[in-house]
Amino acid sequence: EPEVTQTPSHQVTQMGQEVILRCVPISNHLYFYWYRQILGQKVEFLVSFYNNEISEKSEIFDDQFSVERPDGSNFTLKIRSTKLEDSAMYFCASELYGYTFGSGTRLTVV
Amino acid sequence: GDSVTQMEGPVTLSEEAFLTINCTYTATGYPSLFWYVQYPGEGLQLLLKATKADDKGSNKGFEATYRKETTSFHLEKGSVQVSDSAVYFCARGNNFNKFYFGSGTKLNVKP
């Protein structure tokens, strides 16, 4: 069964550093999403992406965040200057006729 | 606004007990409804879904029925196993749109 692949599975970074979280969506999917889950809390929507542009973003998705689909296969989430409160599990999802979530990247900001 | 509310956990049951995890939603329109399961240290796995009123989703002995009149999608299983211990998330969504998740319910099943 096709999968959404996320790398790395766990990343530790220093506060103030830039991080890029990578996702490889399912190849024929058209819609892409990032979600965030702070430890022990609910899964929250960050951003949706379609036709090479952001279609919707949440209040969480401020100027520190950006997304890109640089080569037609990868879908990346960049956090420019990480803060302690960015520590969370980040899930990528892609969709054609139904969502598929990746297994997540656990980001720890120290 | 649109939201999903599910019962707080943790829920602790003995093996072979009956499980119910309540979930209600508010929405404009007619969303699809989902249950996702998250095992310790892992990602979100789709457990079951229902796309319209009165649909019943089922998988691995779990069931949930889309009740439009009560705006509910309660998860049930007749006989839980230790291996069912996980966090369960109720969610609603429409095609090509964001999902709204409940806060998650942790299930502990003791032998």
Coordinates of C-alpha atoms in Angstrom, one line a residue:
Chain A
E1 CA 0.0 0.0 0.0
P2 CA 1.4 3.4 -0.9
E3 CA 2.8 5.4 2.0
V4 CA 3.7 8.9 2.9
T5 CA 7.3 9.0 4.1
Q6 CA 8.7 11.5 6.5
T7 CA 12.4 12.1 7.4
P8 CA 14.0 12.3 9.8
S9 CA 11.9 10.4 12.4
H10 CA 13.5 12.4 15.2
Q11 CA 15.4 15.7 15.0
V12 CA 17.0 17.6 17.8
T13 CA 18.0 21.2 17.2
Q14 CA 19.2 24.2 19.2
M15 CA 16.8 27.1 19.8
G16 CA 17.2 29.7 17.0
Q17 CA 18.4 27.2 14.4
E18 CA 16.6 26.6 11.1
V19 CA 15.1 23.1 10.5
I20 CA 13.6 21.5 7.5
L21 CA 11.3 18.6 7.8
R22 CA 10.9 16.4 4.8
C23 CA 8.0 14.5 3.4
V24 CA 7.5 12.4 0.3
P25 CA 3.8 12.3 -0.5
I26 CA 2.1 9.5 -2.4
S27 CA 3.0 10.1 -6.1
N28 CA -0.4 10.8 -7.6
H29 CA -1.8 12.8 -4.7
L30 CA -2.6 16.5 -5.3
Y31 CA -3.2 18.0 -1.9
F32 CA -0.6 18.2 0.9
Y33 CA -0.8 19.1 4.5
W34 CA 1.3 19.6 7.6
Y35 CA -0.1 19.0 11.1
R36 CA 1.5 19.4 14.5
Q37 CA 1.0 17.5 17.8
I38 CA 2.5 19.0 20.9
L39 CA 3.2 16.1 23.4
G40 CA 0.0 14.9 25.0
Q41 CA -2.2 17.4 23.1
K42 CA -4.5 17.3 20.0
V43 CA -3.3 17.2 16.4
E44 CA -3.5 20.7 15.0
F45 CA -3.7 21.8 11.4
L46 CA -0.8 24.0 10.2
V47 CA -1.1 24.4 6.4
S48 CA -2.5 23.0 3.2
F49 CA -0.9 23.1 -0.2
Y50 CA -2.3 22.6 -3.7
N51 CA -1.1 23.5 -7.1
N52 CA 2.2 24.8 -5.8
E53 CA 0.7 27.3 -3.4
I54 CA -0.6 27.5 0.1
S55 CA -4.4 27.1 0.0
E56 CA -5.0 27.6 3.7
K57 CA -3.0 28.2 6.9
S58 CA -3.7 28.3 10.6
E59 CA -2.8 31.0 13.1
I60 CA 0.1 28.8 14.2
F61 CA 1.6 29.0 10.7
D62 CA 3.3 32.4 11.2
D63 CA 6.2 34.0 9.3
Q64 CA 8.7 31.5 10.9
F65 CA 7.1 28.7 8.9
S66 CA 7.3 28.0 5.2
V67 CA 6.4 25.1 2.9
E68 CA 7.8 24.1 -0.4
R69 CA 7.5 21.4 -3.0
P70 CA 10.9 21.9 -4.6
D71 CA 11.1 19.0 -7.1
G72 CA 7.7 17.6 -7.6
S73 CA 8.2 14.8 -5.1
N74 CA 9.3 16.2 -1.8
F75 CA 7.1 18.5 0.3
T76 CA 9.1 20.3 3.0
L77 CA 8.2 22.3 6.1
K78 CA 10.9 24.9 7.2
I79 CA 11.0 26.6 10.5
R80 CA 13.3 29.5 10.2
S81 CA 14.3 30.2 13.8
T82 CA 13.1 27.5 16.1
K83 CA 11.6 28.2 19.6
L84 CA 11.3 25.8 22.5
E85 CA 7.5 25.7 21.9
D86 CA 8.0 24.3 18.4
S87 CA 8.9 21.0 20.0
A88 CA 6.2 18.6 18.7
M89 CA 5.5 15.8 16.4
Y90 CA 4.9 17.0 12.9
F91 CA 2.8 15.0 10.5
C92 CA 2.6 15.3 6.8
A93 CA -0.4 14.1 4.9
S94 CA -1.3 13.8 1.2
E95 CA -4.7 13.4 -0.4
L96 CA -6.3 12.4 -3.6
Y97 CA -9.5 10.6 -2.6
G98 CA -8.7 10.2 1.0
Y99 CA -6.0 11.2 3.4
T100 CA -2.8 9.4 4.1
F101 CA -0.7 10.5 7.1
G102 CA 3.0 9.9 7.4
S103 CA 4.5 8.5 10.6
G104 CA 5.7 11.9 11.8
T105 CA 8.9 13.7 12.7
R106 CA 9.5 14.3 16.4
L107 CA 11.2 17.7 16.7
T108 CA 12.9 18.5 19.9
V109 CA 14.2 22.1 20.4
V110 CA 16.7 22.5 23.2
Chain B
G1 CA -17.3 26.8 14.8
D2 CA -16.2 23.4 13.6
S3 CA -14.9 21.1 16.3
V4 CA -14.6 17.6 17.6
T5 CA -15.1 16.7 21.3
Q6 CA -14.2 13.3 22.7
M7 CA -14.3 11.9 26.1
E8 CA -11.3 12.5 28.3
G9 CA -9.1 9.7 29.3
P10 CA -7.4 7.7 30.3
V11 CA -9.8 4.8 30.0
T12 CA -8.6 1.7 31.8
L13 CA -10.3 -1.6 31.1
S14 CA -9.6 -5.2 31.7
E15 CA -9.0 -7.5 28.8
E16 CA -12.3 -8.7 27.1
A17 CA -14.2 -5.7 28.5
F18 CA -16.5 -3.6 26.3
L19 CA -15.2 -0.3 25.1
T20 CA -17.0 2.9 24.2
I21 CA -15.2 6.2 23.5
N22 CA -17.6 9.0 22.9
C23 CA -17.1 11.5 20.1
T24 CA -19.4 14.4 19.0
Y25 CA -18.8 17.0 16.4
T26 CA -20.0 20.3 15.2
A27 CA -19.8 21.2 11.6
T28 CA -21.3 23.1 8.7
G29 CA -22.3 20.7 6.0
Y30 CA -21.8 17.0 6.0
P31 CA -18.3 16.0 6.9
S32 CA -16.7 12.6 6.8
L33 CA -15.8 11.2 10.2
F34 CA -12.8 9.2 11.2
W35 CA -11.1 7.4 14.1
Y36 CA -7.4 7.3 14.1
V37 CA -5.2 5.3 16.5
Q38 CA -1.7 6.2 17.7
Y39 CA 0.4 3.5 19.3
P40 CA 3.2 4.7 21.6
G41 CA 6.0 6.4 19.7
E42 CA 4.2 5.9 16.3
G43 CA 2.2 8.0 13.9
L44 CA -1.5 8.2 13.1
Q45 CA -3.1 5.2 11.6
L46 CA -6.6 5.3 10.2
L47 CA -8.7 2.9 12.1
L48 CA -12.1 3.4 10.4
K49 CA -14.2 6.0 8.7
A50 CA -17.7 6.9 7.6
T51 CA -18.6 9.3 4.9
K52 CA -22.3 9.9 5.3
A53 CA -25.2 9.6 7.8
D54 CA -26.0 6.1 9.1
D55 CA -22.8 4.7 7.6
K56 CA -21.0 2.3 9.9
G57 CA -17.2 2.1 9.8
S58 CA -15.6 -1.0 11.1
N59 CA -12.1 -2.5 11.3
K60 CA -10.3 -5.0 13.6
G61 CA -13.4 -5.4 15.8
F62 CA -13.9 -1.7 16.2
E63 CA -17.1 0.0 15.0
A64 CA -18.6 3.5 14.8
T65 CA -21.8 4.7 13.3
Y66 CA -22.3 8.2 11.8
R67 CA -25.3 9.6 13.7
K68 CA -26.4 12.8 12.2
E69 CA -29.3 13.3 14.6
T70 CA -27.0 13.3 17.6
T71 CA -23.9 14.5 15.7
S72 CA -21.9 11.6 17.2
F73 CA -19.5 9.0 16.1
H74 CA -18.8 6.9 19.1
L75 CA -16.2 4.2 18.9
E76 CA -17.0 0.7 20.3
K77 CA -15.4 -2.7 20.6
G78 CA -17.0 -5.7 22.1
S79 CA -13.9 -7.3 23.6
V80 CA -10.7 -5.3 24.0
Q81 CA -7.2 -6.8 24.0
V82 CA -4.0 -5.6 25.6
S83 CA -2.7 -4.8 22.2
D84 CA -5.5 -2.2 21.8
S85 CA -3.8 0.0 24.3
A86 CA -3.2 3.3 22.4
V87 CA -4.5 6.8 22.0
Y88 CA -7.6 7.1 19.9
F89 CA -8.4 10.3 18.0
C90 CA -11.8 11.2 16.5
A91 CA -11.6 13.5 13.5
R92 CA -13.8 15.1 11.0
G93 CA -13.0 16.4 7.6
N94 CA -14.1 17.0 4.0
N95 CA -12.3 16.1 0.8
F96 CA -9.5 18.5 0.0
N97 CA -9.8 20.3 3.2
K98 CA -8.2 20.3 6.7
F99 CA -9.1 17.9 9.4
Y100 CA -10.3 18.7 12.9
F101 CA -9.1 16.3 15.6
G102 CA -10.4 15.7 19.0
S103 CA -8.0 15.8 21.9
G104 CA -7.5 12.1 22.0
T105 CA -8.4 9.4 24.5
K106 CA -5.8 7.1 26.0
L107 CA -6.9 3.5 26.4
N108 CA -5.1 1.2 28.8
V109 CA -6.1 -2.4 28.7
K110 CA -4.9 -4.6 31.5
P111 CA -4.5 -8.4 31.3

